Amino acid sequence: MNTFKIVVAGVGGQGTLLASRLLAEAAIKAGLHVKIGETYGMAQRGGPVMGHIQIGGETNNPQIRKGEADVLIGFEPAEAVRRGVTYLKKDGLALINTRKTAPVEVVSGMMPYPDMKKLMAVLEKVTKNIHTFDATGIAEEAGDPITTNIVMLGSIVESGLLPFSEEIVVETMKAGLKPQFIELNMRAFELGKKAYHSL
Amino acid sequence: MSHPVALDRPGERVVLMGNEAIARGAIEGGITLAASYPGTPSSEIGNTLARVAKKLGFHFEWSANEKVALEVAYGASMVNQRVICPMKHVGVNVALDILNPITLRGVKGGLVVVSTDDPSQHSSRTEQDNRWMGKLNDVPIIEPSSPQEAKDLTKYALILSEQVKLPVLIRTVTRLSHMRADVELGEIEDLGRKPEFDWEGFSYRVTGFEKLFRRHKERHEKIDAVEAEFEKVPFNTIKNNGEKTGIIGVGFAFTYVKDALEAMDVEDKVAWMKLLTPHPLPKKKVGEFIKGLDTLLIAEEVDPYVELHIKALAKDTNPSLKILGRMDGTLPREGELSHEMIDEKISEILGMPKKPTERAEIEAEKDELLFDRMLTMCAGCPHRSSLYALKKAVKEVKGDLMNVVVNGDIGCYGLAHAPPMAFEDTYFAMGASIGVSQGMQQMGVDTIAWIGDGTFLHAGIPALQNAVHNGANIKIVVADNAAVAMTGFQTNPQMGVTATGDKVDPIMIEDIARASGVKHVEVVDPYDLDAAEAAFKRMLEAEGVAMVISRRVCAMVAVRKMRPERPPVYVVDPEKCIGCKQCLNNYGCPALMWNEDERKASIDTTLCMGCDSCAQVCPVGAIGRRD
């Protein structure tokens, strides 16, 4: 099979790495090879985080070539555009959380957060297939903003592009969770699936 | 849930990080001791081993520094135990003093040193290539290209070390250490060896007046034996020998080569070699490979190490061979490789059309819009409070911030150079702040050494004693957050708990300082800004070596310990806020926000740690605790 390639973009503390790992575990359950490349130099100190996931096939390097990702999972709009423009293939699918995480230079008033319309217009030059939704707001609705990553996971499952079934993802997710958190995460997952259909 | 590296299920495939795979390889190889010092990108090897050590019944420790770690590991090797000693690349600089005699005297139980190199310096202050370190001491080097190989070859390295009686260096790069892939588990060996010192025959035993010089010859014979072994190993692979164009990918760099050949569909059109043993180079095998070639491209991470040695080899086997790599500028002389670089060079060599860079304009447009995400200390970080108080004290006592050079050190507090604090002028290597400050001070330039608790305990103690002994009138601030925060919260001797959770007596920095003869030692809580400022003033005005330990636990540790409770919430009273921005411009906690429309500050309550510092900074008392 062709290797299915996902780029995950966000900032430290958003649970991006966990989302990558869940997808990797699910891939293994489905009998597929998997590789994840992570770039998180100083993530804890507010730096950007990026994950490259390659499922199936026999690639060797953990990084995805520029312009070859099938899907972008953007946990934060500016980071989504930063990575999407570089890595997403022409007309690839972009799933973007619209909740901004402003860096120090913005919160302290040194510079403004870039205009969202302008940001998205740049990404649109690479793909028109962009789904945006307030994943953090949806996670709050599910019960805890910490489940933002599960909302994003729900949305990529709903896209139907993953080379394995929804059941495998749910099974993997449940296996990694303490029982008292399963209900919360399933709620976030279902709401994420619904969110995929918003534009 | 137990960690997958502890699973006794050979044949099962699990997702492992490169560093976890190394830990698993050591476990499969039957180690009974592991000693390490944390440092990115190596830390997860130790973190993983620490987590499973008790369960699997081996000793793991975070040692005081890399030299001590290697000494501890060697001690266990001498009593016939298999051991591993992982560290980041610059850690090997620290350990070098003991690595050299180990190679001369020989090992008993297999001893593997892991060096995680950091091409492009993702989280280091150099990208030094530690294959030179192996070469320097005749240490065999193995460079895996995948997590599976990282696991398998760590085990192999333990066995090889034991056979040839040399330590073996596993060299990884950040991309490999931090990548994850499915890895097939192997069997865990339980050697059950009785720890015994070899009284009779072993080479490390000192007996009478021996001629030490012969050890160098023995070491050469050993490394020659390793070379003969590396000629035969199955993991150095060659394909399509007979083609005129050849490519060698060394270790992780091979992944770029293989991907490029597959993507361009030229896998069968060039001769290629995966070389995982850069030192000693298997000269016969490589010689056979290059003999018939016209052109050879060598891809390797950081320095042209293999390239240099192949140039020497080609002088005899193929003098007219055109050798391309990092030495002649075909590939850059510094920084990590990328798909783009290797793709471009291979297509150039094969005379294929150049791939157009179609997104240059969109990329430029994007860069125009986006910010960088400046690195900053966390919300509520006690280092920020220390720096704020220290700056005020320096202004008061010295008149101007430029009247003192602040020599910083390695850790989170190294971000002191970032705005708005911007109060750090140099940083170099673990513990160096205290040493370099002395040279300046001896020449009459006033200094402050700004060092963290973990770093002080790693390499600051000899430098401190040097200052007292030689009368260097330096001032030292220990930014003590009771955490090795930068690398992920490992333990250090001050914490009173070991890597595997045993309670021990803490070794306090103030006791060390006083025992070292420092007359002026104070401990202060930086969250009390006035008290901290007063303590720093007293330090600056004191005679001789003076130290303030600014002690407050790391905000991230504090908030974790509090869970599920949240810290008290602070708010800005918009009635009182005069929009002077002092909290933002002079203090700059990331929980502080600026509202441009109302021209007032506010606080992000999800980030606020409730440390109270900004409330103390505000000149009009507009910030306070919400009841």
CSV table of N, CA, C and O in Angstrom, one decimal, chain B residues 143-248:
chain,number,residue,atom,x,y,z
B,143,GLU,N,26.4,2.8,14.6
B,143,GLU,CA,25.4,3.9,14.3
B,143,GLU,C,24.1,3.2,13.7
B,143,GLU,O,24.0,3.0,12.5
B,144,PRO,N,23.1,3.0,14.5
B,144,PRO,CA,21.9,2.4,14.0
B,144,PRO,C,21.1,3.4,13.1
B,144,PRO,O,21.3,4.6,13.2
B,145,SER,N,20.3,2.8,12.2
B,145,SER,CA,19.5,3.8,11.4
B,145,SER,C,18.0,3.8,11.7
B,145,SER,O,17.3,4.5,11.1
B,146,SER,N,17.6,2.9,12.6
B,146,SER,CA,16.1,2.8,12.9
B,146,SER,C,16.0,2.3,14.3
B,146,SER,O,16.9,1.8,14.9
B,147,PRO,N,14.8,2.5,14.9
B,147,PRO,CA,14.6,2.0,16.3
B,147,PRO,C,14.8,0.5,16.4
B,147,PRO,O,15.4,0.1,17.4
B,148,GLN,N,14.4,-0.2,15.4
B,148,GLN,CA,14.6,-1.7,15.4
B,148,GLN,C,16.1,-2.0,15.6
B,148,GLN,O,16.6,-2.8,16.4
B,149,GLU,N,16.9,-1.3,14.7
B,149,GLU,CA,18.4,-1.5,14.8
B,149,GLU,C,18.9,-1.0,16.1
B,149,GLU,O,19.9,-1.5,16.6
B,150,ALA,N,18.4,0.1,16.6
B,150,ALA,CA,18.8,0.7,17.8
B,150,ALA,C,18.7,-0.4,18.9
B,150,ALA,O,19.6,-0.5,19.8
B,151,LYS,N,17.6,-1.1,18.9
B,151,LYS,CA,17.4,-2.1,19.9
B,151,LYS,C,18.4,-3.3,19.7
B,151,LYS,O,19.1,-3.7,20.6
B,152,ASP,N,18.3,-3.8,18.5
B,152,ASP,CA,19.1,-5.0,18.2
B,152,ASP,C,20.6,-4.8,18.4
B,152,ASP,O,21.3,-5.6,18.9
B,153,LEU,N,21.1,-3.6,17.9
B,153,LEU,CA,22.5,-3.3,17.9
B,153,LEU,C,23.0,-2.9,19.3
B,153,LEU,O,24.2,-3.1,19.6
B,154,THR,N,22.1,-2.5,20.2
B,154,THR,CA,22.5,-2.2,21.6
B,154,THR,C,22.9,-3.6,22.2
B,154,THR,O,23.9,-3.7,22.9
B,155,LYS,N,22.0,-4.5,22.0
B,155,LYS,CA,22.3,-5.9,22.5
B,155,LYS,C,23.6,-6.4,21.9
B,155,LYS,O,24.4,-6.9,22.6
B,156,TYR,N,23.7,-6.3,20.6
B,156,TYR,CA,24.9,-6.8,19.9
B,156,TYR,C,26.1,-6.1,20.5
B,156,TYR,O,27.2,-6.7,20.7
B,157,ALA,N,26.0,-4.8,20.8
B,157,ALA,CA,27.2,-4.0,21.3
B,157,ALA,C,27.6,-4.5,22.6
B,157,ALA,O,28.8,-4.6,22.9
B,158,LEU,N,26.7,-4.9,23.5
B,158,LEU,CA,27.0,-5.5,24.8
B,158,LEU,C,27.8,-6.8,24.6
B,158,LEU,O,28.8,-7.0,25.3
B,159,ILE,N,27.4,-7.6,23.7
B,159,ILE,CA,28.1,-8.9,23.4
B,159,ILE,C,29.5,-8.6,22.8
B,159,ILE,O,30.5,-9.2,23.3
B,160,LEU,N,29.5,-7.7,21.8
B,160,LEU,CA,30.8,-7.4,21.2
B,160,LEU,C,31.8,-6.9,22.2
B,160,LEU,O,33.0,-7.2,22.2
B,161,SER,N,31.3,-6.0,23.0
B,161,SER,CA,32.2,-5.3,24.1
B,161,SER,C,32.8,-6.4,24.9
B,161,SER,O,34.0,-6.4,25.2
B,162,GLU,N,32.0,-7.4,25.3
B,162,GLU,CA,32.5,-8.4,26.2
B,162,GLU,C,33.5,-9.3,25.4
B,162,GLU,O,34.5,-9.7,26.0
B,163,GLN,N,33.3,-9.5,24.1
B,163,GLN,CA,34.2,-10.4,23.3
B,163,GLN,C,35.6,-9.7,23.2
B,163,GLN,O,36.6,-10.3,23.3
B,164,VAL,N,35.5,-8.4,22.8
B,164,VAL,CA,36.8,-7.8,22.4
B,164,VAL,C,37.4,-7.0,23.6
B,164,VAL,O,38.5,-6.5,23.5
B,165,LYS,N,36.6,-6.9,24.7
B,165,LYS,CA,37.1,-6.3,25.9
B,165,LYS,C,37.4,-4.8,25.8
B,165,LYS,O,38.3,-4.2,26.4
B,166,LEU,N,36.6,-4.2,24.9
B,166,LEU,CA,36.6,-2.7,24.8
B,166,LEU,C,35.2,-2.2,25.0
B,166,LEU,O,34.2,-2.9,24.8
B,167,PRO,N,35.0,-1.0,25.5
B,167,PRO,CA,33.7,-0.4,25.6
B,167,PRO,C,33.2,-0.2,24.1
B,167,PRO,O,34.1,0.0,23.3
B,168,VAL,N,31.9,-0.2,23.9
B,168,VAL,CA,31.4,0.1,22.5
B,168,VAL,C,30.5,1.3,22.6
B,168,VAL,O,29.7,1.4,23.5
B,169,LEU,N,30.6,2.2,21.6
B,169,LEU,CA,29.8,3.4,21.6
B,169,LEU,C,28.7,3.2,20.6
B,169,LEU,O,28.9,2.9,19.4
B,170,ILE,N,27.5,3.4,21.1
B,170,ILE,CA,26.3,3.5,20.2
B,170,ILE,C,26.1,5.0,20.0
B,170,ILE,O,25.9,5.8,20.9
B,171,ARG,N,26.1,5.4,18.7
B,171,ARG,CA,25.9,6.8,18.4
B,171,ARG,C,24.6,7.0,17.7
B,171,ARG,O,24.3,6.4,16.6
B,172,THR,N,23.7,7.8,18.3
B,172,THR,CA,22.5,8.1,17.6
B,172,THR,C,22.5,9.6,17.3
B,172,THR,O,23.3,10.4,17.7
B,173,VAL,N,21.4,10.1,16.5
B,173,VAL,CA,21.2,11.5,16.3
B,173,VAL,C,19.8,11.8,16.8
B,173,VAL,O,19.0,10.9,17.0
B,174,THR,N,19.5,13.1,17.1
B,174,THR,CA,18.2,13.5,17.6
B,174,THR,C,17.0,12.8,16.9
B,174,THR,O,16.1,12.3,17.5
B,175,ARG,N,17.1,12.9,15.6
B,175,ARG,CA,15.9,12.3,14.8
B,175,ARG,C,15.7,10.9,15.1
B,175,ARG,O,14.5,10.4,15.0
B,176,LEU,N,16.7,10.1,15.3
B,176,LEU,CA,16.5,8.7,15.6
B,176,LEU,C,16.1,8.5,17.1
B,176,LEU,O,15.2,7.8,17.4
B,177,SER,N,16.8,9.2,18.0
B,177,SER,CA,16.5,9.1,19.4
B,177,SER,C,15.0,9.4,19.6
B,177,SER,O,14.4,8.9,20.5
B,178,HIS,N,14.5,10.4,18.9
B,178,HIS,CA,13.1,10.9,19.2
B,178,HIS,C,12.1,10.4,18.2
B,178,HIS,O,10.9,10.7,18.4
B,179,MET,N,12.4,9.6,17.3
B,179,MET,CA,11.4,9.0,16.4
B,179,MET,C,10.8,7.8,17.0
B,179,MET,O,11.3,7.2,18.0
B,180,ARG,N,9.6,7.4,16.6
B,180,ARG,CA,8.9,6.2,17.1
B,180,ARG,C,8.6,5.3,15.9
B,180,ARG,O,8.3,5.8,14.8
B,181,ALA,N,8.7,4.0,16.1
B,181,ALA,CA,8.4,3.1,15.1
B,181,ALA,C,8.0,1.8,15.7
B,181,ALA,O,8.3,1.6,16.9
B,182,ASP,N,7.4,0.9,14.9
B,182,ASP,CA,7.1,-0.4,15.5
B,182,ASP,C,8.4,-1.2,15.5
B,182,ASP,O,9.1,-1.2,14.6
B,183,VAL,N,8.6,-1.9,16.6
B,183,VAL,CA,9.8,-2.6,16.9
B,183,VAL,C,9.4,-4.0,17.3
B,183,VAL,O,8.5,-4.2,18.2
B,184,GLU,N,10.0,-5.0,16.8
B,184,GLU,CA,9.7,-6.4,17.2
B,184,GLU,C,10.6,-6.8,18.4
B,184,GLU,O,11.8,-6.7,18.3
B,185,LEU,N,10.0,-7.1,19.5
B,185,LEU,CA,10.7,-7.4,20.7
B,185,LEU,C,11.5,-8.8,20.6
B,185,LEU,O,11.0,-9.7,19.9
B,186,GLY,N,12.6,-8.8,21.3
B,186,GLY,CA,13.3,-10.1,21.4
B,186,GLY,C,13.3,-10.7,22.8
B,186,GLY,O,12.6,-10.1,23.6
B,187,GLU,N,14.1,-11.7,23.0
B,187,GLU,CA,14.1,-12.3,24.3
B,187,GLU,C,15.0,-11.5,25.3
B,187,GLU,O,16.0,-11.0,24.9
B,188,ILE,N,14.5,-11.5,26.5
B,188,ILE,CA,15.3,-10.9,27.6
B,188,ILE,C,16.3,-11.9,28.2
B,188,ILE,O,15.8,-12.9,28.7
B,189,GLU,N,17.5,-11.6,28.1
B,189,GLU,CA,18.5,-12.6,28.6
B,189,GLU,C,18.6,-12.3,30.1
B,189,GLU,O,18.7,-11.2,30.6
B,190,ASP,N,18.6,-13.4,30.9
B,190,ASP,CA,18.9,-13.4,32.3
B,190,ASP,C,20.2,-14.1,32.5
B,190,ASP,O,20.2,-15.3,32.6
B,191,LEU,N,21.3,-13.4,32.6
B,191,LEU,CA,22.6,-14.1,32.7
B,191,LEU,C,22.9,-14.6,34.0
B,191,LEU,O,23.6,-15.6,34.2
B,192,GLY,N,22.3,-14.0,35.1
B,192,GLY,CA,22.4,-14.5,36.4
B,192,GLY,C,23.9,-14.6,36.9
B,192,GLY,O,24.3,-15.6,37.5
B,193,ARG,N,24.7,-13.7,36.4
B,193,ARG,CA,26.1,-13.8,36.7
B,193,ARG,C,26.4,-13.3,38.1
B,193,ARG,O,26.0,-12.2,38.5
B,194,LYS,N,27.3,-14.0,38.8
B,194,LYS,CA,27.7,-13.6,40.1
B,194,LYS,C,28.7,-12.5,40.0
B,194,LYS,O,29.7,-12.6,39.3
B,195,PRO,N,28.5,-11.4,40.7
B,195,PRO,CA,29.5,-10.3,40.6
B,195,PRO,C,30.8,-10.6,41.3
B,195,PRO,O,30.8,-10.9,42.5
B,196,GLU,N,31.8,-10.7,40.5
B,196,GLU,CA,33.1,-11.2,41.0
B,196,GLU,C,34.2,-10.4,40.4
B,196,GLU,O,34.3,-10.2,39.2
B,197,PHE,N,35.1,-10.0,41.3
B,197,PHE,CA,36.3,-9.3,40.8
B,197,PHE,C,37.3,-10.4,40.3
B,197,PHE,O,37.5,-11.4,41.0
B,198,ASP,N,37.9,-10.2,39.2
B,198,ASP,CA,38.8,-11.2,38.6
B,198,ASP,C,40.2,-10.9,39.2
B,198,ASP,O,41.0,-10.2,38.7
B,199,TRP,N,40.5,-11.7,40.2
B,199,TRP,CA,41.8,-11.4,41.0
B,199,TRP,C,43.0,-11.9,40.1
B,199,TRP,O,44.1,-11.4,40.3
B,200,GLU,N,42.8,-12.8,39.3
B,200,GLU,CA,43.9,-13.5,38.7
B,200,GLU,C,44.4,-12.8,37.4
B,200,GLU,O,45.5,-12.2,37.3
B,201,GLY,N,43.6,-12.7,36.5
B,201,GLY,CA,44.2,-12.4,35.2
B,201,GLY,C,43.8,-11.1,34.6
B,201,GLY,O,44.3,-10.7,33.5
B,202,PHE,N,42.9,-10.3,35.2
B,202,PHE,CA,42.3,-9.3,34.3
B,202,PHE,C,43.2,-8.0,34.2
B,202,PHE,O,43.8,-7.6,35.2
B,203,SER,N,43.1,-7.4,33.1
B,203,SER,CA,44.1,-6.3,32.8
B,203,SER,C,43.9,-5.1,33.6
B,203,SER,O,44.8,-4.2,33.6
B,204,TYR,N,42.8,-4.9,34.2
B,204,TYR,CA,42.6,-3.6,35.0
B,204,TYR,C,43.2,-3.7,36.4
B,204,TYR,O,43.4,-2.8,37.1
B,205,ARG,N,43.6,-4.9,36.8
B,205,ARG,CA,44.2,-5.1,38.1
B,205,ARG,C,45.7,-4.5,38.1
B,205,ARG,O,46.5,-4.8,37.3
B,206,VAL,N,45.9,-3.6,39.1
B,206,VAL,CA,47.3,-3.0,39.2
B,206,VAL,C,48.2,-4.0,39.9
B,206,VAL,O,47.9,-4.4,41.1
B,207,THR,N,49.3,-4.4,39.3
B,207,THR,CA,50.2,-5.3,40.0
B,207,THR,C,51.6,-4.8,39.8
B,207,THR,O,52.2,-4.8,38.7
B,208,GLY,N,52.2,-4.4,40.9
B,208,GLY,CA,53.6,-4.0,40.9
B,208,GLY,C,53.9,-2.9,39.9
B,208,GLY,O,53.1,-2.1,39.5
B,209,PHE,N,55.1,-3.0,39.4
B,209,PHE,CA,55.6,-1.9,38.4
B,209,PHE,C,55.4,-2.5,37.0
B,209,PHE,O,56.3,-3.0,36.4
B,210,GLU,N,54.2,-2.3,36.5
B,210,GLU,CA,54.0,-2.8,35.1
B,210,GLU,C,54.3,-1.8,34.1
B,210,GLU,O,54.3,-0.6,34.4
B,211,LYS,N,54.6,-2.2,32.9
B,211,LYS,CA,54.9,-1.3,31.8
B,211,LYS,C,53.6,-1.0,31.2
B,211,LYS,O,53.0,-1.8,30.4
B,212,LEU,N,53.0,0.2,31.5
B,212,LEU,CA,51.7,0.6,31.0
B,212,LEU,C,51.7,0.8,29.5
B,212,LEU,O,50.6,0.6,28.9
B,213,PHE,N,52.8,1.1,28.9
B,213,PHE,CA,52.9,1.4,27.5
B,213,PHE,C,52.3,0.3,26.6
B,213,PHE,O,51.7,0.5,25.6
B,214,ARG,N,52.5,-1.0,27.1
B,214,ARG,CA,52.1,-2.1,26.3
B,214,ARG,C,50.5,-2.1,26.1
B,214,ARG,O,50.0,-2.7,25.2
B,215,ARG,N,49.8,-1.4,27.0
B,215,ARG,CA,48.4,-1.3,26.9
B,215,ARG,C,47.9,-0.7,25.5
B,215,ARG,O,46.9,-1.1,25.0
B,216,HIS,N,48.7,0.2,25.1
B,216,HIS,CA,48.3,0.9,23.8
B,216,HIS,C,48.4,-0.1,22.7
B,216,HIS,O,47.5,-0.1,21.8
B,217,LYS,N,49.4,-1.0,22.7
B,217,LYS,CA,49.5,-2.0,21.7
B,217,LYS,C,48.3,-3.0,21.8
B,217,LYS,O,47.7,-3.4,20.8
B,218,GLU,N,48.0,-3.4,23.0
B,218,GLU,CA,46.9,-4.3,23.2
B,218,GLU,C,45.6,-3.7,22.6
B,218,GLU,O,44.8,-4.3,22.0
B,219,ARG,N,45.4,-2.4,22.9
B,219,ARG,CA,44.2,-1.7,22.4
B,219,ARG,C,44.2,-1.7,20.8
B,219,ARG,O,43.1,-1.9,20.3
B,220,HIS,N,45.3,-1.5,20.2
B,220,HIS,CA,45.4,-1.6,18.7
B,220,HIS,C,45.0,-3.0,18.3
B,220,HIS,O,44.3,-3.2,17.3
B,221,GLU,N,45.5,-4.0,19.0
B,221,GLU,CA,45.1,-5.4,18.5
B,221,GLU,C,43.6,-5.6,18.7
B,221,GLU,O,43.0,-6.3,17.9
B,222,LYS,N,43.1,-5.1,19.8
B,222,LYS,CA,41.6,-5.2,20.0
B,222,LYS,C,40.8,-4.6,18.9
B,222,LYS,O,39.9,-5.1,18.3
B,223,ILE,N,41.2,-3.3,18.5
B,223,ILE,CA,40.4,-2.6,17.5
B,223,ILE,C,40.6,-3.3,16.2
B,223,ILE,O,39.7,-3.3,15.4
B,224,ASP,N,41.7,-3.9,15.9
B,224,ASP,CA,41.9,-4.6,14.7
B,224,ASP,C,41.0,-5.8,14.6
B,224,ASP,O,40.4,-6.2,13.6
B,225,ALA,N,40.8,-6.5,15.8
B,225,ALA,CA,39.9,-7.6,15.9
B,225,ALA,C,38.5,-7.2,15.6
B,225,ALA,O,37.7,-7.9,15.0
B,226,VAL,N,38.1,-6.0,16.1
B,226,VAL,CA,36.8,-5.4,15.8
B,226,VAL,C,36.6,-5.2,14.3
B,226,VAL,O,35.6,-5.5,13.8
B,227,GLU,N,37.6,-4.7,13.7
B,227,GLU,CA,37.5,-4.4,12.3
B,227,GLU,C,37.3,-5.7,11.5
B,227,GLU,O,36.4,-5.7,10.6
B,228,ALA,N,37.9,-6.7,11.9
B,228,ALA,CA,37.7,-8.0,11.2
B,228,ALA,C,36.3,-8.5,11.5
B,228,ALA,O,35.6,-9.0,10.5
B,229,GLU,N,35.8,-8.2,12.6
B,229,GLU,CA,34.4,-8.6,12.9
B,229,GLU,C,33.4,-7.7,12.1
B,229,GLU,O,32.4,-8.3,11.5
B,230,PHE,N,33.7,-6.5,12.0
B,230,PHE,CA,32.8,-5.6,11.2
B,230,PHE,C,32.8,-5.9,9.7
B,230,PHE,O,31.9,-5.5,9.0
B,231,GLU,N,33.9,-6.6,9.2
B,231,GLU,CA,33.8,-7.0,7.8
B,231,GLU,C,32.7,-8.0,7.6
B,231,GLU,O,32.2,-8.2,6.5
B,232,LYS,N,32.4,-8.8,8.6
B,232,LYS,CA,31.4,-9.9,8.5
B,232,LYS,C,30.0,-9.6,8.9
B,232,LYS,O,29.1,-10.4,8.6
B,233,VAL,N,29.8,-8.5,9.6
B,233,VAL,CA,28.5,-8.3,10.2
B,233,VAL,C,27.4,-8.2,9.1
B,233,VAL,O,27.6,-7.5,8.1
B,234,PRO,N,26.2,-8.8,9.4
B,234,PRO,CA,25.2,-8.7,8.3
B,234,PRO,C,24.5,-7.4,8.1
B,234,PRO,O,23.9,-7.1,7.1
B,235,PHE,N,24.7,-6.5,9.1
B,235,PHE,CA,23.9,-5.2,9.0
B,235,PHE,C,24.6,-4.2,8.2
B,235,PHE,O,24.1,-3.1,7.9
B,236,ASN,N,25.9,-4.4,7.8
B,236,ASN,CA,26.5,-3.5,6.8
B,236,ASN,C,26.1,-4.1,5.4
B,236,ASN,O,26.7,-5.1,5.0
B,237,THR,N,25.2,-3.5,4.7
B,237,THR,CA,24.7,-4.2,3.5
B,237,THR,C,25.1,-3.4,2.2
B,237,THR,O,25.2,-2.2,2.2
B,238,ILE,N,25.3,-4.2,1.2
B,238,ILE,CA,25.7,-3.6,-0.1
B,238,ILE,C,24.8,-4.2,-1.2
B,238,ILE,O,24.4,-5.3,-1.2
B,239,LYS,N,24.3,-3.2,-2.1
B,239,LYS,CA,23.5,-3.7,-3.2
B,239,LYS,C,24.0,-3.1,-4.5
B,239,LYS,O,24.6,-2.0,-4.6
B,240,ASN,N,23.9,-3.9,-5.6
B,240,ASN,CA,24.2,-3.5,-7.0
B,240,ASN,C,25.7,-3.1,-7.2
B,240,ASN,O,26.0,-2.2,-7.9
B,241,ASN,N,26.5,-3.9,-6.5
B,241,ASN,CA,28.0,-3.7,-6.7
B,241,ASN,C,28.2,-4.0,-8.2
B,241,ASN,O,27.8,-5.0,-8.8
B,242,GLY,N,29.0,-3.1,-8.9
B,242,GLY,CA,29.2,-3.2,-10.3
B,242,GLY,C,28.7,-2.0,-11.1
B,242,GLY,O,29.2,-1.7,-12.2
B,243,GLU,N,27.8,-1.2,-10.5
B,243,GLU,CA,27.4,0.1,-11.1
B,243,GLU,C,28.5,1.0,-11.0
B,243,GLU,O,29.4,0.9,-10.1
B,244,LYS,N,28.5,2.1,-11.7
B,244,LYS,CA,29.6,3.1,-11.7
B,244,LYS,C,29.4,4.2,-10.7
B,244,LYS,O,30.3,4.9,-10.3
B,245,THR,N,28.1,4.4,-10.3
B,245,THR,CA,27.8,5.4,-9.3
B,245,THR,C,27.4,4.7,-8.0
B,245,THR,O,26.6,3.8,-8.0
B,246,GLY,N,28.0,5.2,-6.9
B,246,GLY,CA,27.7,4.6,-5.7
B,246,GLY,C,27.4,5.6,-4.6
B,246,GLY,O,27.7,6.8,-4.7
B,247,ILE,N,26.6,5.1,-3.6
B,247,ILE,CA,26.2,6.0,-2.5
B,247,ILE,C,26.4,5.2,-1.2
B,247,ILE,O,26.0,4.0,-1.1
B,248,ILE,N,27.0,5.8,-0.2
B,248,ILE,CA,27.1,5.2,1.1
B,248,ILE,C,26.2,6.1,2.1
B,248,ILE,O,26.4,7.3,2.1
